[in-house]
Every structure is written in C-alpha cells, then in structure tokens.
Amino acid sequence: MEATAPEKQTASNTSSTRFVYAFKDGDGKNKKLLGGKGANLCEMTQIGINVPPGFVISTEACLSYLANANHDMPAELMDQVHAEIKALEQATGKGFGDPDNMLLLSVRSGSALSMPGMMDTILNLGLNSATLPGLIKQTGNERFGWDAYRRFIQLFGKVALGIADDKFDKPFEALKQREGAKADIELSADNLREISEVFLEVVKNTTGRPFPEDVYEQLMLSIKAVFNSWSGKRAVDYRREFKITPDMANGTAVNIQTMVFGNMGDDCATGVGFTRNPATGENVMFGEFLVNAQGEDVVAGIRTPKPVHELKNIMPEMYKQLVALRDRLENHYHEVQDYEYTIEKGILFCLQTRNGKMNAAARVRTSVEMVKDELISRQEAIMRVDPEELDQMLHPMLDPNHKALSVVQGLPASPGAASGKIVFDADRAEQAKVKGELVILVREETKPEDIHGFFAAEGVLTSRGGKTSHAAVVARGMGKPCVAGAEGIKVDVEKHIAQVGDIFLHEGDVITIDGGNGHVYLGKIPTVPPKFSDDLRTLLSWADEYAKLKIMTNADTIEAATQAVDYGAMGIGLCRTERMFNAQDRLPIVIDMIIAKDMDARQEALDRLRPIQRNDFKAILKIMSPRPVTIRLLDPPIHEFLPNEKQLEQEIEHLTQLRGAVEGVNDLVNTMQLLKREADVRQMPAPFAPGGRELVDAAIAKKTQMLHKVRELFEVNPMLGHRGVRLGITYPEIYAMQIRAVLEAEAECQKEGFDVHPEIMVPQVCTGQELHWVKDIVDRVKAEVEAEYNVQLNFKFGTMIEVVRACMRAGRLAEIAEFFSFGTNDLTQSTFSFSREDAENKFLPLYETAKILQHNPFEVLDVKGVGRLMEIAVNWGRKTRPDLRVGICGEQGGHPESVRFCHYVGLNYVSCSPHRVPIARIAAAQARLTEKDYSIESIPTSD
Ligand code: PEP
Ligand code: MG
C-alpha cells in the first residue's frame, strides 16, 4: 500500500509538521522517520497481519523535543496525538479513560536501528482508580485487573517518573516471601491489590505527588519518558559501543498501541519467536511462550518460558496460526524475523517484528539457505553478513577430548566457550577487564543496565530466563558465549556467592561455560579452534565470484600458511624473513653473521644460514603452490637480533665473577689431588672441570664482542635508521644470501615438479637507485642459479611502499618494480609522524575518545591522508607500468573499511593475517557490490 507522504520533513519547523502516523497510513519503509518497530507495525498492518491498532510518533518529534532546552513538547504534537486517540476510540469502540469501556495503551520506543531493551516501554496506560473497577468488571477477573494495575504503576513509576527499581522490587519480593509464592502467578487478587496500594504510596512518597490519574497526563509523561530515554546512559552507551551514528539512527519514535492481554487466563499466552533458530540458523519454528502472562515476563526472564513446539499440544489451532504468521513474515521481509505475539482469548496478535539478530554461524547458514529457498539472491546473502562478525566463527570451542564433568547445565543460549573468573556484577566485570583479567559474568538474570558487563566479560551465565531472555539476546548479538536459565545454580549477587549443590562458588573462582550445550564446569577447560562450516565455505566461494580484490595473507611459518590456505588465501602477500632468523637453531648463526669481524667471517655465517633459509622458503612455496609467495628481504635493524646493552653488561659481569670462582676451584682441585680425591675432580661441572677457565674466557670474549657491536649499532631512532634496504646496501652479502636462498628454493621446487611463484620484495625503499642496487644483485644471482641448476627462473621483483618519498617517486620505482605492496604500518607512521611503538599506548586512546581521530590509524586505514598518498602512488606507478600489480600488507589490510578503500583505489590485492582472510574475502565482495555508493568524503574519518 502506498504510504502517505509527510507534509513536512523537517523537525525544526514545527508550524505544519506532521508528527503522528496511524499504522494504516505510515510508510513501512521509512524507518528513519518511524523507527524500525513503527515502520514494521505500519507495514504489517497494511499487509493484513493482525496487529493491535495504533499509531507512531515520528523520530522528528523526538529530535524536536530534545533540541528544545526546556524539553517542551513540539507544538501540535499533543493535538495530533489527541486526534489519533479519537480515531483509535472509533476503531476499537472503546474510550480512553472511559471507566465502563476503557481503551488501554502500550507506549514503546523504537529507533531506526534495533537497540534491544535499550529504551523504555510502558504497558497498561490508561488505568487509574476510575478505570480499574471497569476493567475488573469487564473481564470478570479481579486478579487480572489488579495485576495490570500494579504492573502499570511499577513501569510508569520507573520509566516516566524515574523511581528506582528496588523501591518496587523490595516490597514485591517481601510480599512474595510472606505468601510463600515463587512466581508472580501464585499471588492472589488481594495480594495484588495490596501491592498496588503499596506502589501508589511509593510513588507519592518518592515524587511528592500522587500517581497521575489523568490519562492524557499519563500519556504525555510517557511520551516524554520515551523521548528522554534516547539520551539516557544505556542508549548512549549502546550507540557508542555499536558505532551507531546519527546518520544511521537519530532519535526514537514512539509507538502507541492498543493493549492486548496474554494474561487474562489460560486461553491467553504471550511469546517471542524467531523465524529460524538464531543460534544455529536452522530453518525451524523457534521461540518461547508463557501461558497467562504478559510479554515482559518472557523477555525479562522472570519465569522460565516453554519452547514453542509445546504450544502445539496446549493450543493446536493457535500453533497453526503461529506457523502461518511466521511463514508470512519471512516471505514478506525476505529476512529472518524476531517477532512478538500475544494470544488474547483465542485471537493471535502480532505485536512487533524486526530483523532477527543472530550469531555469525546462524547468519551464514541462513544466508546460504535463504538463497537456496529463493528468498534472497547471492548478492543479498553476501551483503547480509557483517564481515567482522565472522570472527566469531573462528572462536575456540571446548576441546572435545576434555574429561571434565559439568556441575550444572542451563540452556545453550549463545555458542562458543569461555573460561574466566566469576564476577557477580557488571561493574566488577568492567573493573576486572581494566586489570586485564578474563571474567564470566554470573547473574540470576541480566538487565539492559548490565550492558557494560557484557562488553567486559568473556561470557555470561544466568540462573533464570530462556533462550530469548535479555542475557541470551545480547550475548548472541555480541558473539559471546552464554548459558542461560541454569536453574541448578543459586546466585546470591549481594553476598557474591553462587551455590551448585553443595559447592560454593566465590568471586574470583574460575569456571568454564559452553554456550553450545549449556554446560558449566569448574576451572579452566582447554579449547580448540573451530572448524569452518560448509555453509561458510559456500558463502565465501560466492564472495570470491564478486570480489575484484584478491585476498592474500601475511604468513611466515608453515602453520600460518597452512591455516591461511584453509581460509582461502590466494597467496602470501608478505613473508617476513626476519621471523625465520629468530628461531632457536638460527639465532646463533645470525649473531655470528652480525658480529663478524671481517667479510670472510660474515660470509662463513651466511653460508651456514643459506641452506636453512632455502629450506624454509621451499616448504612455504610448496604449501602455497601454485599461489604466489612474496618474500620480503631483511627489514628490521640488525641490533634487534642481539640482546640489549644492559643485559650484556650484566652477563659479562656474572661471567667475570665466575672466572674468579673458576680460579678458586682450580686452587681447590690442586688441593684435592693432595687429599687424593681425584674422583671428585672428575665429577666437576664443565666450567670447573680442567679447561674451565678457557671456556669462561671464551664466553666473556664472545659477549664482549656482542657488546661492542651493540654499542656500535646504537641508534637514537632505529625504526628510522639502519634498516630495510639501507641494511641491504651496506651489507649486500646479506641480501645476496637471501636472494640466492629464494631462487635456489624456486629452482629446487621446479625440479621436484612444483609450480611455484616466488616474489622478491624490498622493504623501506625511497629512491629508484636503491631499488636498482638490489635489482643488480638479483640479476647476477639469477644468472648464477639458472646456470647452476639449469632451469629458467620465473619470479617477480617488487618493492614495498612504506615511505612517503616512495609514494612521490612511484612513477620512477615502477620502472624497476613489477609490483608495489603498501606497508601501511610504516606508511601510517611516516605520514602521521606517530611512532608505531609508542602512539598506541600513549596518546592514541585519548585521540580516539576526544574524536580528534575517528579510528586508530594503525588499525583502520586513514583514507584521507595515507589513502591519498596511496592513490597518488597507484596512479603514478601505473602510468609508468600499466600492469603494475599493487597490494597492501599493513595490518589495516584485513579491516573491512580499509578493504573498501583498497577496492576503490584499484588495488589488486589485500594481504592480512590468516584469521582475517575470511573477513577480507566477504569485505572484498561487499566492496565490489557497493562500489557505486562509495566516496572517500562520506567516510567518517578525521579531516
Ligand atoms: C608495514 O610497514 O606495513 C609492514 C607490513 O611492514 P612491517 O610491519 O614488518 O614493518
Ligand atoms: Mg614496514
């Protein structure tokens, strides 16, 4: 159905702005104006789903209200609301505030992006001392009436009047205890009347005013409360954490809807459902319900609800209708829906629907299955996945071979496994996180105000609530493990104790939770990395079909290369050879090479290193065959392979002291011979045995030589000093050895029948002459190796671009280099003049919180500065060499936003760490599919 266009779209001009839209009129696609919930209520109404009638107050009204320093309602808003209430009265045949036939309302928030539980809701609005008797008479159910009333006073008191929860919770709990009632449902009408009266007193005592009786005053205060909740701490924290900008959601709409009741008796129920299982993605009815209850009972986890398939036995006709509703929702929205419903005396109402949040595994599975069900296209399937979320699928699971017995089992509410120290409240979780501790948040149930605890904890365990409780939904959204409703554990948050059987758990005790099956264990259980699902492989293969960028990996070990290939890496974009130098069997040779007194001694060490390097390269080339492997020549300053000066000085001092001791032992040995105890002499450890003095002298000499070298190599700014190609030019024999090792590896692989493609890459280049210098060595060694092995070598030669001057001289460098690889770690360092080593611990956090920088530029590419240099370098380089291959191998290469830029600027590949490869594959496809919408200026980064 066509939507009615708003008469005026701006919130600032209130003179003729339309603020209110009936569900039958509002534009179901305009989530920005009506909020997600409001838009969907309009859409559902208009496609004929049974939605209780109501209307939406727009987000513009909210913004207009919040912009006003006095928080006055925008002019005309309440007039428009009155008019809609009149229309509702007509549609329902009821009267707002009419004691004989009262119209009761719910008031709910809803912004453009779903922020579950982040803002406030009021139910049963319109009850007062006059309408309550009418409600009781009309329903013939005194208990129901008083229950509705006490809920209303409680919610209204909390949300609209700002009264703390515990002012209501404490007397309510006391009443339940007095009556021996475990659940609210066990309380009688008289009990509920009594508590309603107590609540009215609470309101009066706390606010100094009686509870408002005027239904329009109730309505206005509620609308204001919802507006205010947009700028409340919970909502602001949520938006910050999930990076929801005003562009994505600005202000909340208010949904005002006729109440329907799931708590009028045993022919009533309320429930929440997902159109597919949000934990696994399986295409089944999923959800929970409670008979004779109101919606908040399910969501708040106060009573443990029943799985939806049980509805089939209790209310078969309603179950049939629910299945039809679920099918209809999915077929209409072409997306997994998270919906809420109420059954009021045999009539099914849908109260809301929204796109379902789910973990990455479920998102991937539903994406693939919905393509197979022809609900969405492959492109839509790719766009449905947030690349960063895939990280969850790479999270560890419990080692299947573990033998530990679980102490309690709850519901598997959000998969993954985690160990940590128990904390019982969100603040403690946050404090522990700051100290670097891993914690599990353990609660009876969680509430939206616990959100910071979720951010800080490794996982969440609750003793109450179902798979759709707050704890479950939030943890799933964050991809953190959660076990909910573990009723076998008694949690006493105040005393900071939990009890399972006769075991007492205290804060700081370590537990492990498995959100995949709901088990909880004492102590830490080992974990194993998860396996890629077939669905993920399928989705990634579709992504590869759309992506233009190739995804390579940064890997320098066999393990990393193997992992990356499994994750779909199309080659190695950066193999840092220095990491191979650090292995235990090479370091002594590397040190000999560094401290060598002359060329012969250095060459001797290099000759020992070369076969080792060659074998390393061979192994990696073979694993990656037939994919390219970019091997970077030695980059770091060589002093990094030596101990530091202080350490060496100390060692020499100790050795010198040892020499004195050895001399003392020599004296002792002479004496022992006099004492005829030669056998003891033979058992002396090495330094004290004959010749020990020479051994210690040799050690001192070696360490002294190293110390001299360390002092000789000292630099004030080593990262800007004698490293990279500068090192290769001053010690050409080192680069020559590495080049020979690469080319011999290629020759040997060829001979063994492997199709290998090495690429030699030079770091830190800033002039064409530097590159020429190395290229000459490459040409010489190539000719020698080809002659020696009788093969035709086929490798590429290229340069890293990580120095600003290299960007400026890209045209010249491309005369020699066949490829460029942007080393954006160093390029960011040199563009910003921020030290990589220091910035992240010193001023960057403040820069980020103060919004001086939008992101840490070492994580997310600074497209407006570093990116601009890259763009220039790509263009100038390709002017010289049109087929110049260009990639990125800095850490930013695996970040989706950076991948988008790399696609935009025409790179051929991004290279990232192995576990980011799947993320980059999806991001690369998304970059291609959204390329038309991309512009650098629209990116929220620093100016
Ligand atoms: C870079 O500078 O981006 C790079 C990949 O090199 P490294 O981090 O090893 O200096
Ligand atoms: Mg670098």
Coordinates of C-alpha atoms in Angstrom, one line a residue, residues 2 112 161 239 253 313 325 416-417 481 491 496 503 513 571 574 739 776 788 831:
E2 CA 1.2 3.5 -0.8
A112 CA 15.7 3.3 13.1
L161 CA 8.8 9.2 37.0
R239 CA 25.1 3.5 20.3
A253 CA 9.9 7.1 17.5
N313 CA -0.3 -29.5 22.4
L325 CA 2.4 -16.0 10.7
G416 CA 31.3 -20.6 22.0
A417 CA 33.2 -21.5 25.1
P481 CA 29.1 -17.4 24.9
V491 CA 23.1 -16.9 42.7
H496 CA 28.8 -12.6 46.0
I503 CA 29.6 -26.5 46.1
I513 CA 30.9 -22.2 30.2
G571 CA 48.8 -16.4 -1.9
L574 CA 54.1 -10.8 3.0
I739 CA 68.0 -13.7 -2.8
D776 CA 71.6 -5.7 -9.9
E788 CA 73.9 -23.9 -11.8
T831 CA 52.6 10.1 7.3

